[in-house]
Coordinates of C-alpha atoms in Angstrom, one line a residue:
X95 CA 14.3 -12.2 -20.6
X96 CA 12.5 -14.9 -18.7
X97 CA 14.3 -14.1 -15.5
X98 CA 13.4 -10.5 -15.8
X99 CA 9.8 -11.3 -16.4
X100 CA 9.8 -13.5 -13.3
X101 CA 11.4 -10.8 -11.2
X102 CA 8.9 -8.3 -12.4
X103 CA 6.4 -10.4 -10.5
X104 CA 7.1 -7.9 -7.7
X105 CA 6.2 -6.1 -4.6
X106 CA 6.0 -2.8 -6.4
X107 CA 3.1 -4.0 -8.6
X108 CA 1.3 -5.3 -5.5
X109 CA 1.8 -2.0 -3.7
X110 CA 0.3 -0.2 -6.6
X111 CA -2.7 -2.5 -6.7
X112 CA -3.2 -2.2 -2.9
X113 CA -3.4 1.6 -3.3
X114 CA -6.8 1.1 -4.9
X115 CA -8.0 -0.7 -1.7
X116 CA -7.5 2.3 0.6
X117 CA -11.0 3.6 0.2
X118 CA -12.3 0.2 1.2
X119 CA -10.1 -0.5 4.2
X120 CA -13.0 -1.7 6.4
X121 CA -13.9 -4.4 3.9
X122 CA -10.3 -5.4 3.4
X123 CA -9.6 -5.8 7.1
X124 CA -12.9 -7.6 7.6
X125 CA -11.9 -10.1 4.9
X126 CA -8.6 -10.7 6.6
X127 CA -10.5 -11.3 9.8
X128 CA -12.6 -13.9 8.1
X129 CA -9.5 -15.5 6.6
X130 CA -7.9 -15.8 10.1
X131 CA -11.2 -17.3 11.4
X132 CA -11.0 -19.9 8.7
X133 CA -7.5 -20.9 9.6
X134 CA -8.2 -21.0 13.4
X135 CA -11.4 -22.9 13.3
X136 CA -10.0 -25.4 10.8
X137 CA -6.9 -26.0 12.9
X138 CA -8.9 -26.5 16.1
X139 CA -11.1 -29.3 14.7
X140 CA -8.4 -32.0 14.7
X141 CA -7.4 -31.1 18.2
X142 CA -11.0 -31.5 19.4
X143 CA -11.2 -34.9 17.7
X144 CA -7.9 -36.0 19.4
X145 CA -9.1 -35.0 22.8
X146 CA -12.5 -36.7 22.3
X147 CA -10.8 -40.0 21.2
X148 CA -8.1 -40.1 23.9
X149 CA -10.3 -38.9 26.8
X150 CA -13.6 -40.6 25.9
X151 CA -13.6 -43.2 23.2
X152 CA -10.3 -44.9 24.0
X153 CA -11.3 -45.3 27.7
X154 CA -14.9 -46.1 26.9
X155 CA -16.1 -43.1 28.9
X156 CA -19.0 -41.5 27.0
X157 CA -20.1 -39.1 29.7
X158 CA -19.8 -35.6 28.2
X159 CA -19.1 -37.0 24.7
X160 CA -21.9 -34.9 23.3
X161 CA -20.1 -31.8 24.5
X162 CA -17.3 -32.5 22.0
X163 CA -19.8 -33.2 19.2
X164 CA -21.4 -29.8 20.0
X165 CA -18.0 -28.1 19.8
X166 CA -17.3 -29.8 16.4
X167 CA -20.7 -28.6 15.1
X168 CA -20.1 -25.1 16.4
X169 CA -16.6 -25.0 14.8
X170 CA -18.1 -26.2 11.5
X171 CA -20.8 -23.6 11.5
X172 CA -18.3 -20.8 12.3
X173 CA -16.0 -22.1 9.5
X174 CA -18.9 -22.1 7.1
X175 CA -19.9 -18.5 8.1
X176 CA -16.4 -17.3 7.7
X177 CA -16.1 -19.0 4.3
X178 CA -19.3 -17.5 3.1
X179 CA -18.4 -13.9 4.2
X180 CA -14.8 -14.3 3.0
X181 CA -15.8 -15.4 -0.5
X182 CA -18.4 -12.7 -0.8
X183 CA -16.3 -9.7 0.4
X184 CA -13.2 -10.8 -1.3
X185 CA -15.1 -10.9 -4.6
X186 CA -16.8 -7.6 -3.8
X187 CA -13.5 -6.0 -3.1
X188 CA -12.0 -7.3 -6.3
X189 CA -14.9 -6.2 -8.5
X190 CA -15.0 -2.8 -6.9
X191 CA -11.3 -2.2 -7.3
X192 CA -11.5 -3.3 -10.9
X193 CA -14.4 -0.9 -11.5
X194 CA -12.3 2.0 -10.2
X195 CA -9.3 1.0 -12.3
X196 CA -11.4 0.5 -15.4
X197 CA -13.0 3.9 -15.0
X198 CA -9.6 5.5 -14.5
X199 CA -8.2 3.6 -17.5
X200 CA -11.1 4.7 -19.8
X201 CA -10.8 8.3 -18.6
X202 CA -7.1 8.2 -19.3
X203 CA -7.7 6.7 -22.8
X204 CA -10.2 9.5 -23.6
X205 CA -7.4 12.1 -23.3
X206 CA -4.9 10.3 -25.6
X207 CA -3.6 12.0 -28.7
X208 CA -4.8 10.7 -32.0
X209 CA -1.3 9.6 -32.7
X210 CA -1.6 7.0 -29.9
X211 CA -4.7 5.5 -31.6
X212 CA -3.0 5.7 -35.0
X213 CA -0.3 3.3 -33.7
X214 CA -2.5 1.1 -31.4
X215 CA -4.7 -1.9 -32.1
X216 CA -8.3 -1.5 -31.1
X217 CA -8.5 -5.2 -30.2
X218 CA -5.6 -4.9 -27.8
X219 CA -7.0 -1.8 -26.1
X220 CA -10.4 -3.6 -25.7
X221 CA -8.5 -6.6 -24.2
X222 CA -6.8 -4.2 -21.7
X223 CA -10.1 -2.6 -20.7
X224 CA -12.2 -5.7 -20.5
X225 CA -10.5 -9.1 -20.3
X226 CA -7.4 -8.0 -18.4
X227 CA -9.6 -6.2 -15.9
X228 CA -11.4 -9.5 -15.1
X229 CA -8.0 -11.1 -14.4
X230 CA -7.2 -8.3 -12.0
X231 CA -10.4 -8.9 -10.1
X232 CA -9.4 -12.6 -9.7
X233 CA -6.3 -11.4 -7.8
X234 CA -8.5 -10.5 -4.9
X235 CA -11.3 -13.0 -5.2
X236 CA -9.2 -16.1 -6.1
X237 CA -5.6 -15.1 -5.7
X238 CA -4.2 -12.9 -2.9
X239 CA -6.7 -13.6 -0.1
X240 CA -6.9 -17.3 -1.0
X241 CA -3.1 -17.6 -0.8
X242 CA -3.0 -15.7 2.5
X243 CA -5.8 -18.0 3.8
X244 CA -3.9 -21.1 2.7
X245 CA -0.7 -20.0 4.3
X246 CA -2.5 -19.2 7.6
X247 CA -4.1 -22.7 7.5
X248 CA -0.7 -24.3 7.0
X249 CA 0.9 -22.3 9.8
X250 CA -2.0 -23.1 12.2
X251 CA -2.1 -26.8 11.2
X252 CA 1.7 -27.1 11.5
X253 CA 1.6 -25.5 15.0
X254 CA -1.1 -28.0 16.1
X255 CA 0.9 -30.9 14.7
X256 CA 4.1 -29.9 16.5
X257 CA 2.1 -29.4 19.7
X258 CA 0.5 -32.8 19.6
X259 CA 3.5 -34.9 18.5
X260 CA 6.8 -33.5 17.4
X261 CA 8.1 -36.9 16.0
X262 CA 5.2 -37.3 13.7
X263 CA 5.5 -33.7 12.8
X264 CA 9.1 -34.2 11.6
X265 CA 7.9 -36.9 9.2
X266 CA 5.5 -34.4 7.7
X267 CA 7.9 -31.5 7.6
X268 CA 10.6 -33.4 5.8
X269 CA 8.6 -33.6 2.6
X270 CA 7.5 -29.9 2.8
X271 CA 10.7 -28.4 1.4
X272 CA 10.4 -30.7 -1.7
X273 CA 6.9 -29.4 -2.4
X274 CA 7.9 -25.8 -1.7
X275 CA 10.8 -26.1 -4.1
X276 CA 8.6 -27.7 -6.7
X277 CA 6.0 -24.9 -6.2
X278 CA 8.7 -22.2 -6.7
X279 CA 9.8 -23.8 -10.0
X280 CA 6.2 -24.2 -11.0
X281 CA 5.5 -20.5 -10.3
X282 CA 8.5 -19.4 -12.3
X283 CA 7.5 -21.2 -15.5
X284 CA 3.8 -20.5 -15.1
X285 CA 4.6 -16.8 -15.0
X286 CA 6.4 -17.0 -18.4
X287 CA 3.6 -19.2 -19.8
X288 CA 0.9 -16.7 -18.8
X289 CA 2.9 -13.8 -20.4
X290 CA 2.7 -15.8 -23.7
X291 CA -1.0 -16.6 -23.1
X292 CA -1.9 -12.9 -22.6
X293 CA 0.0 -11.9 -25.7
X294 CA -1.9 -14.5 -27.8
X295 CA -5.2 -13.5 -26.3
X296 CA -4.5 -9.9 -27.3
X297 CA -3.5 -10.9 -30.8
X298 CA -6.6 -13.0 -31.2
X299 CA -9.0 -10.3 -30.0
X300 CA -7.3 -7.7 -32.3
X301 CA -7.5 -10.0 -35.3
X302 CA -11.2 -10.9 -34.8
X303 CA -12.2 -7.3 -34.1
X304 CA -10.5 -6.0 -37.2
X305 CA -11.9 -8.7 -39.5
X306 CA -15.4 -8.4 -38.2
X307 CA -15.2 -4.6 -38.7
X308 CA -13.8 -5.0 -42.2
X309 CA -16.0 -8.0 -43.2
X310 CA -17.4 -6.2 -46.2
X311 CA -13.9 -5.7 -47.7
X312 CA -12.9 -9.3 -47.1
X313 CA -16.0 -10.5 -48.9
X314 CA -15.7 -8.0 -51.7
X315 CA -12.2 -9.1 -52.5
X316 CA -12.9 -12.8 -51.7
X317 CA -10.3 -13.0 -49.0
X318 CA -12.4 -15.4 -46.8
X319 CA -10.1 -18.4 -47.4
X320 CA -6.9 -16.5 -46.7
X321 CA -8.3 -14.9 -43.5
X322 CA -9.6 -18.3 -42.4
X323 CA -6.1 -19.7 -42.7
X324 CA -4.6 -16.7 -40.8
X325 CA -7.2 -17.2 -38.1
X326 CA -6.3 -20.9 -37.8
X327 CA -2.7 -20.0 -37.3
X328 CA -3.4 -17.4 -34.6
X329 CA -5.8 -19.7 -32.9
X330 CA -3.2 -22.5 -33.0
X331 CA -0.7 -20.3 -31.3
X332 CA -3.4 -19.3 -28.7
X333 CA -4.0 -23.0 -28.1
X334 CA -0.3 -23.8 -27.7
X335 CA 0.0 -21.0 -25.2
X336 CA -2.7 -22.5 -23.0
X337 CA -1.4 -26.0 -23.5
X338 CA 1.9 -25.0 -22.1
X339 CA 0.1 -24.0 -18.8
X340 CA -1.8 -27.2 -18.9
X341 CA 1.4 -29.2 -19.3
X342 CA 3.0 -27.5 -16.2
X343 CA -0.2 -28.2 -14.2
X344 CA -0.2 -31.8 -15.3
X345 CA 3.4 -32.2 -14.0
X346 CA 3.1 -30.3 -10.7
X347 CA -0.2 -31.5 -9.2
X348 CA 0.4 -35.2 -9.6
X349 CA 3.8 -34.8 -8.0
X350 CA 2.3 -32.8 -5.1
X351 CA -0.5 -35.4 -4.7
X352 CA 2.1 -38.3 -4.7
X353 CA 4.2 -36.6 -2.0
X354 CA 1.1 -36.0 0.1
X355 CA 0.1 -39.7 -0.2
X356 CA 3.6 -40.8 0.7
X357 CA 3.7 -38.5 3.7
X358 CA 0.3 -39.8 4.9
X359 CA 1.5 -43.4 4.5
X360 CA 4.6 -42.7 6.5
X361 CA 2.6 -41.1 9.3
X362 CA 0.2 -44.1 9.5
X363 CA 3.1 -46.5 9.4
X364 CA 5.3 -44.8 12.0
X365 CA 2.4 -43.7 14.2
X366 CA 0.8 -47.1 14.0
X367 CA 4.0 -48.8 15.2
X368 CA 4.2 -46.4 18.1
X369 CA 0.6 -47.0 19.1
X370 CA 0.9 -50.8 19.0
X371 CA 4.5 -51.4 20.1
X372 CA 5.6 -48.8 22.6
X373 CA 2.4 -46.8 22.9
X374 CA 4.4 -43.4 22.7
X375 CA 1.7 -42.1 20.4
X376 CA -2.0 -42.1 21.2
X377 CA -4.8 -43.2 18.9
X378 CA -6.2 -39.7 19.1
X379 CA -2.8 -38.2 18.0
X380 CA -2.7 -40.6 15.0
X381 CA -6.3 -39.8 14.0
X382 CA -5.7 -36.1 14.3
X383 CA -2.6 -36.4 12.1
X384 CA -4.5 -38.4 9.5
X385 CA -7.0 -35.5 9.4
X386 CA -4.3 -32.8 9.4
X387 CA -1.9 -34.2 6.7
X388 CA -4.5 -33.5 3.9
X389 CA -5.4 -30.2 5.6
X390 CA -1.7 -29.2 5.4
X391 CA -1.0 -30.4 1.9
X392 CA -4.3 -29.4 0.2
X393 CA -3.7 -25.6 0.9
X394 CA -0.2 -26.1 -0.4
X395 CA -1.5 -27.5 -3.7
X396 CA -4.1 -24.7 -3.7
X397 CA -1.4 -22.1 -3.3
X398 CA 0.2 -23.4 -6.4
X399 CA -3.1 -23.3 -8.2
X400 CA -3.9 -19.8 -6.9
X401 CA -0.5 -18.7 -8.0
X402 CA -1.8 -19.4 -11.5
X403 CA -4.6 -17.0 -11.0
X404 CA -2.4 -14.5 -9.2
X405 CA 0.2 -14.5 -11.9
X406 CA -2.4 -14.1 -14.7
X407 CA -3.8 -11.2 -12.7
X408 CA -0.3 -9.7 -12.2
X409 CA 0.5 -10.1 -16.0
X410 CA -2.9 -8.3 -16.7
X411 CA -2.2 -5.6 -14.1
X412 CA 1.2 -5.0 -15.5
X413 CA -0.3 -4.5 -19.0
X414 CA -3.1 -2.3 -17.7
X415 CA -0.7 -0.1 -15.8
X416 CA 1.5 0.2 -18.9
X417 CA -1.5 1.9 -20.6
X418 CA -2.2 4.0 -17.5
X419 CA 1.5 5.1 -17.4
X420 CA 1.4 6.1 -21.1
X421 CA 1.9 9.8 -21.4
X422 CA 0.3 10.5 -24.7
X423 CA -1.9 13.4 -23.8
X424 CA -2.1 16.7 -25.5
X425 CA -0.7 19.3 -23.1
X426 CA -3.8 21.0 -21.8
X427 CA -2.0 23.8 -19.9
X428 CA -4.2 26.5 -21.3
X429 CA -5.9 28.9 -18.8
X430 CA -8.2 30.8 -21.1
X431 CA -11.8 29.5 -21.3
X432 CA -13.3 30.6 -24.6
X433 CA -17.0 31.1 -24.3
X434 CA -17.5 32.3 -27.9
X435 CA -15.0 32.9 -30.7
X436 CA -15.5 35.6 -33.3
X437 CA -13.8 33.2 -35.7
X438 CA -10.5 34.9 -36.8
X439 CA -8.1 32.1 -37.6
X440 CA -4.4 32.5 -38.4
X441 CA -1.7 29.9 -39.3
X442 CA 1.8 31.4 -39.0
X443 CA 4.6 29.4 -40.6
X444 CA 3.3 26.1 -39.2
X445 CA 5.5 23.0 -39.5
X446 CA 4.2 19.6 -38.7
X447 CA 5.1 15.9 -39.1
X448 CA 3.3 12.7 -38.0
X449 CA 6.7 10.9 -38.3
X450 CA 10.0 12.5 -37.5
X451 CA 11.9 14.0 -40.5
X452 CA 8.8 13.6 -42.7
X453 CA 7.1 16.9 -42.8
X454 CA 3.5 17.0 -43.8
X455 CA 3.1 20.8 -43.5
X456 CA 6.1 22.9 -44.5
X457 CA 5.7 26.3 -42.9
X458 CA 2.3 27.2 -44.2
X459 CA 0.6 30.6 -43.4
X460 CA -2.9 31.9 -44.1
X461 CA -5.6 33.9 -42.4
X462 CA -9.3 33.5 -42.1
X463 CA -11.5 36.5 -41.1
X464 CA -14.5 36.1 -39.0
X465 CA -17.6 35.0 -40.9
X466 CA -15.5 34.0 -44.0
X467 CA -15.8 30.7 -45.8
X468 CA -12.5 29.4 -47.1
X469 CA -11.9 26.3 -49.1
X470 CA -8.8 24.1 -49.1
X471 CA -8.1 22.0 -52.2
X472 CA -5.3 19.7 -53.3
X473 CA -4.3 16.2 -54.1
X474 CA -4.5 13.4 -51.6
X475 CA -1.7 13.7 -49.0
X476 CA -1.2 17.4 -49.6
X477 CA -2.0 18.2 -46.0
X478 CA -5.6 19.4 -46.1
X479 CA -7.0 17.3 -43.3
X480 CA -3.9 17.8 -41.3
X481 CA -4.8 21.5 -41.0
X482 CA -8.1 20.5 -39.4
X483 CA -6.4 18.1 -37.0
X484 CA -4.1 20.8 -35.9
X485 CA -6.8 23.4 -35.4
X486 CA -8.6 21.0 -33.0
X487 CA -5.3 20.2 -31.4
X488 CA -5.6 16.4 -32.0
X489 CA -1.9 16.9 -32.7
X490 CA 0.6 19.6 -31.7
X491 CA 2.7 21.4 -34.2
X492 CA 6.5 21.3 -34.2
X493 CA 7.1 24.9 -35.3
X494 CA 5.0 28.0 -35.9
X495 CA 1.8 29.3 -34.3
X496 CA -2.0 28.8 -34.7
X497 CA -4.3 31.5 -33.3
X498 CA -8.0 32.0 -33.0
X499 CA -9.1 35.6 -32.3
X500 CA -5.4 36.4 -31.7
X501 CA -5.2 33.8 -29.0
X502 CA -2.6 31.0 -29.3
X503 CA -4.7 27.8 -29.2
X504 CA -2.3 26.3 -26.7
X505 CA -3.3 29.0 -24.3
X506 CA -7.0 28.0 -24.6
X507 CA -8.4 25.1 -22.6
X508 CA -8.9 22.0 -24.9
X509 CA -12.5 21.6 -23.9
X510 CA -13.5 25.2 -24.6
X511 CA -11.5 25.2 -27.9
X512 CA -13.2 22.1 -29.2
X513 CA -16.6 23.2 -28.0
X514 CA -16.3 26.1 -30.4
X515 CA -15.3 24.0 -33.5
X516 CA -17.7 21.6 -35.2
X517 CA -16.3 19.2 -37.7
X518 CA -18.2 17.2 -40.4
X519 CA -16.0 14.4 -41.7
X520 CA -16.2 12.5 -44.9
X521 CA -16.2 9.2 -43.0
X522 CA -19.1 9.7 -40.6
X523 CA -19.0 7.6 -37.4
X524 CA -22.4 6.9 -35.8
X525 CA -22.8 4.9 -32.6
X526 CA -25.2 2.0 -32.2
X527 CA -27.9 4.3 -30.7
X528 CA -30.8 6.5 -31.7
X529 CA -30.5 9.3 -34.2
X530 CA -31.3 11.7 -31.4
X531 CA -28.5 10.5 -29.2
X532 CA -26.1 10.4 -32.1
X533 CA -26.9 14.1 -32.7
X534 CA -26.8 15.3 -29.1
X535 CA -24.1 12.7 -28.0
X536 CA -26.1 12.6 -24.8
X537 CA -25.5 16.2 -24.0
X538 CA -28.3 17.1 -21.5
X539 CA -28.2 20.7 -22.5
X540 CA -29.5 19.9 -26.0
X541 CA -33.2 19.0 -26.0
X542 CA -35.1 17.0 -28.6
X543 CA -37.2 20.2 -29.4
X544 CA -33.9 22.0 -30.2
X545 CA -32.8 19.2 -32.4
X546 CA -36.0 19.2 -34.4
X547 CA -36.0 22.9 -34.8
X548 CA -32.4 22.8 -36.1
X549 CA -33.3 19.9 -38.4
X550 CA -36.2 22.0 -39.9
X551 CA -33.8 25.0 -40.4
X552 CA -31.4 23.0 -42.5
X553 CA -34.1 21.0 -44.3
X554 CA -33.6 17.4 -43.1
X555 CA -36.5 17.1 -40.6
X556 CA -38.7 15.4 -43.2
X557 CA -36.0 12.9 -44.0
X558 CA -35.6 11.9 -40.3
X559 CA -39.3 11.7 -39.8
X560 CA -39.6 9.3 -42.7
X561 CA -37.6 6.7 -40.8
X562 CA -39.3 4.3 -38.4
X563 CA -39.6 6.0 -34.9
X564 CA -38.2 9.2 -36.4
X565 CA -35.5 10.7 -34.1
X566 CA -35.6 7.5 -32.0
X567 CA -34.7 5.3 -34.8
X568 CA -31.7 3.0 -33.9
X569 CA -29.1 3.2 -36.6
X570 CA -27.2 0.1 -35.2
X571 CA -23.4 -0.2 -35.1
X572 CA -21.6 2.5 -37.2
X573 CA -24.9 3.6 -38.6
X574 CA -25.3 0.6 -41.0
X575 CA -29.0 1.1 -41.2
X576 CA -28.5 4.4 -43.1
X577 CA -26.9 5.2 -46.4
X578 CA -23.7 7.2 -46.6
X579 CA -25.6 10.3 -47.6
X580 CA -28.1 9.9 -44.7
X581 CA -25.2 9.5 -42.3
X582 CA -23.7 12.6 -43.7
X583 CA -26.9 14.6 -43.1
X584 CA -27.0 13.4 -39.5
X585 CA -23.4 14.6 -39.0
X586 CA -24.4 18.0 -40.4
X587 CA -27.2 18.3 -37.9
X588 CA -24.9 17.1 -35.1
X589 CA -22.5 20.0 -36.0
X590 CA -25.2 22.6 -36.5
X591 CA -27.1 21.9 -33.2
X592 CA -24.0 22.8 -31.2
X593 CA -24.0 26.3 -32.6
X594 CA -20.2 26.4 -33.2
X595 CA -18.2 29.5 -33.8
X596 CA -16.1 27.7 -36.4
X597 CA -17.3 25.1 -38.8
X598 CA -15.2 22.6 -40.7
X599 CA -16.4 20.5 -43.6
X600 CA -13.9 17.8 -44.5
X601 CA -14.8 16.5 -48.0
X602 CA -18.4 16.1 -46.7
X603 CA -20.0 15.6 -50.2
X604 CA -17.3 13.3 -51.8
X605 CA -19.2 10.0 -51.6
X606 CA -22.9 10.8 -51.6
X607 CA -25.7 10.4 -54.1
X608 CA -27.0 13.5 -56.0
X609 CA -30.2 13.8 -53.9
X610 CA -28.3 13.7 -50.6
X611 CA -25.8 16.1 -52.1
X612 CA -28.6 18.6 -52.8
X613 CA -29.8 18.3 -49.2
X614 CA -26.2 18.6 -48.0
X615 CA -25.6 21.7 -50.1
X616 CA -28.8 23.3 -48.7
X617 CA -27.6 22.4 -45.2
X618 CA -24.1 23.7 -46.0
X619 CA -25.5 27.1 -47.1
X620 CA -27.5 27.4 -43.9
X621 CA -24.9 26.4 -41.3
X622 CA -22.0 28.3 -42.9
X623 CA -24.0 31.5 -43.1
X624 CA -22.5 34.1 -40.8
X625 CA -19.9 31.9 -39.2
X626 CA -16.2 31.1 -40.0
X627 CA -16.1 28.0 -42.2
X628 CA -13.3 25.9 -43.6
X629 CA -14.3 23.6 -46.4
X630 CA -12.1 20.8 -47.7
X631 CA -13.4 19.5 -51.0
X632 CA -12.5 17.5 -54.1
X633 CA -15.5 18.7 -56.0
X634 CA -14.6 22.2 -57.0
X635 CA -18.2 23.0 -58.0
X636 CA -19.1 23.0 -54.3
X637 CA -16.6 25.7 -53.3
X638 CA -17.0 28.3 -56.0
X639 CA -18.7 30.8 -53.6
X640 CA -15.9 30.6 -51.1
X641 CA -14.3 33.9 -50.0
X642 CA -10.9 32.4 -50.4
X643 CA -9.5 29.2 -51.9
X644 CA -6.2 27.8 -50.7
X645 CA -4.5 25.4 -53.1
X646 CA -2.1 22.9 -51.4
X647 CA 0.5 20.6 -52.8
X648 CA 3.0 18.5 -50.9
X649 CA 2.5 20.3 -47.6
X650 CA 2.8 23.8 -49.1
X651 CA 0.4 26.5 -50.2
X652 CA 0.9 27.0 -53.9
X653 CA -2.0 29.3 -54.7
X654 CA -4.6 31.5 -53.0
X655 CA -7.5 33.6 -54.2
X656 CA -11.2 33.5 -55.1
X657 CA -12.6 31.1 -57.7
X658 CA -12.5 33.7 -60.5
X659 CA -9.0 35.0 -59.5
X660 CA -7.5 31.5 -59.6
X661 CA -9.1 30.7 -63.0
X662 CA -7.3 33.7 -64.5
X663 CA -3.9 32.3 -63.6
X664 CA -2.3 30.9 -66.7
X665 CA -1.3 27.2 -66.1
X666 CA -2.4 27.6 -62.6
X667 CA -2.8 24.4 -60.4
X668 CA -6.4 25.3 -59.5
X669 CA -7.3 26.1 -63.1
X670 CA -5.9 22.8 -64.4
X671 CA -7.7 20.9 -61.7
X672 CA -11.0 22.7 -62.5
X673 CA -10.8 22.1 -66.2
X674 CA -10.1 18.4 -65.7
X675 CA -13.2 18.1 -63.4
X676 CA -15.3 20.3 -65.8
X677 CA -14.4 18.2 -68.8
X678 CA -15.3 15.0 -66.9
X679 CA -18.6 16.5 -66.0
X680 CA -19.2 17.5 -69.6
X681 CA -18.3 14.0 -70.7
X682 CA -20.7 12.5 -68.3

């Protein structure tokens, strides 16, 4: 497994990343130019020092010495300019590429089936879209270009060394293979270590996100101590993952520094003997080599360090691309753009399962005529909400056919289909934003005046205006500033203001107070009037006026009819259910 992971550190992944640079070729090549400038100007400086010492200082000839000082100053200025431009544009390129990938990733995630989110951790997806993206940016700002820069510096310095004195160069070059081999081993183990680190980071993010979201449940059931212990265990694994990388660093860098110091000592020893004894090496050569040995070994150490950054970025890129390569989209091959449905709905022998070989719907069939209100009742798990998910094509059926106005919903574009269906769920989700934005979902075609007019029509305008700032009241994350009944009223208005052809109410009154339920019932009467409506409800008192009631059990339709017709059935499922609820109401 380890060898595979290391080999996956590959050219293919690089090529894929480099595709995102194509729109910014000018910046990319400019950055490479600045990298080359850094290497060239850095390598020339020791040569200028060598010439200045041998031609001026060694012979005590100071005429024209200021010329070499001026050249040194010029080279330093040029090197600083190249360094400044290189750092800025490398970082700019990395951040711009990451922006493009992140936008593409988010757009891709928006089209995933609900099944993908059913099986995925929110914390891990957040890690992919945020933390992993930052690591990819580092590939360009601190990884790829830096490594290229260091390699160029080493080549340029090595060339100048060999040109000045090949004997001293051989002393330096004999230690290079040892460091290169150590770097290769270091890179291999750091790759594996960073895989472990990214896994633990994802687990940590996922754990914290879920516990913060479900904090009320933890406190209600006094699970604070248990979750604290679980967090300590996850955090300990996270720490151990990072410590493994620290351990590899603590071994490699001292070894590299030791070899660099030994090499410098050998150069001084051998070069010094040549200067003093046989004078085959000049003082300028020795001085230049003393300057160049750190200049050669420092980039080599930095390459190893930058490989850390590069490998973390590659691990992150591999995981991000895994999400981008996920094909979990609903097939949107429909060509019909529905502008307005009449509202005739038909389910024809529909079979569906969330998990293979475990059917949730077992060949159900029913029809809804335009303008009718039908109700679906049944025990939990009977398949009621599944019908709504299939009508909106959050999932695709395995067998059968679903039509709206005699059009197979697979032939209708997803956007136009869902634009014509409004759903009010039992568990209302509100964003940390104003009531207005939660109603319009930032749709520019819906004005505040339209929202207020719609609110007055369904009788909840006064409730909204009673809140601080009215329609501009910020409900905070998940609408915690509102009661469940108030959130439900907001969701009714959100559905109504879109003027849908088909309305779905999924147990919309099952967990609200009596006052809110009265407002919701008024809103329900208003928004269902004249449009096809499907109502899923546990409280049978709310569906007595329905044109048709479908009773489901274990994924099958067991009864159909109006409220009065179903009550006449002896030992009927609906009749028994109604009598149980009626007796409970009487008892209360």
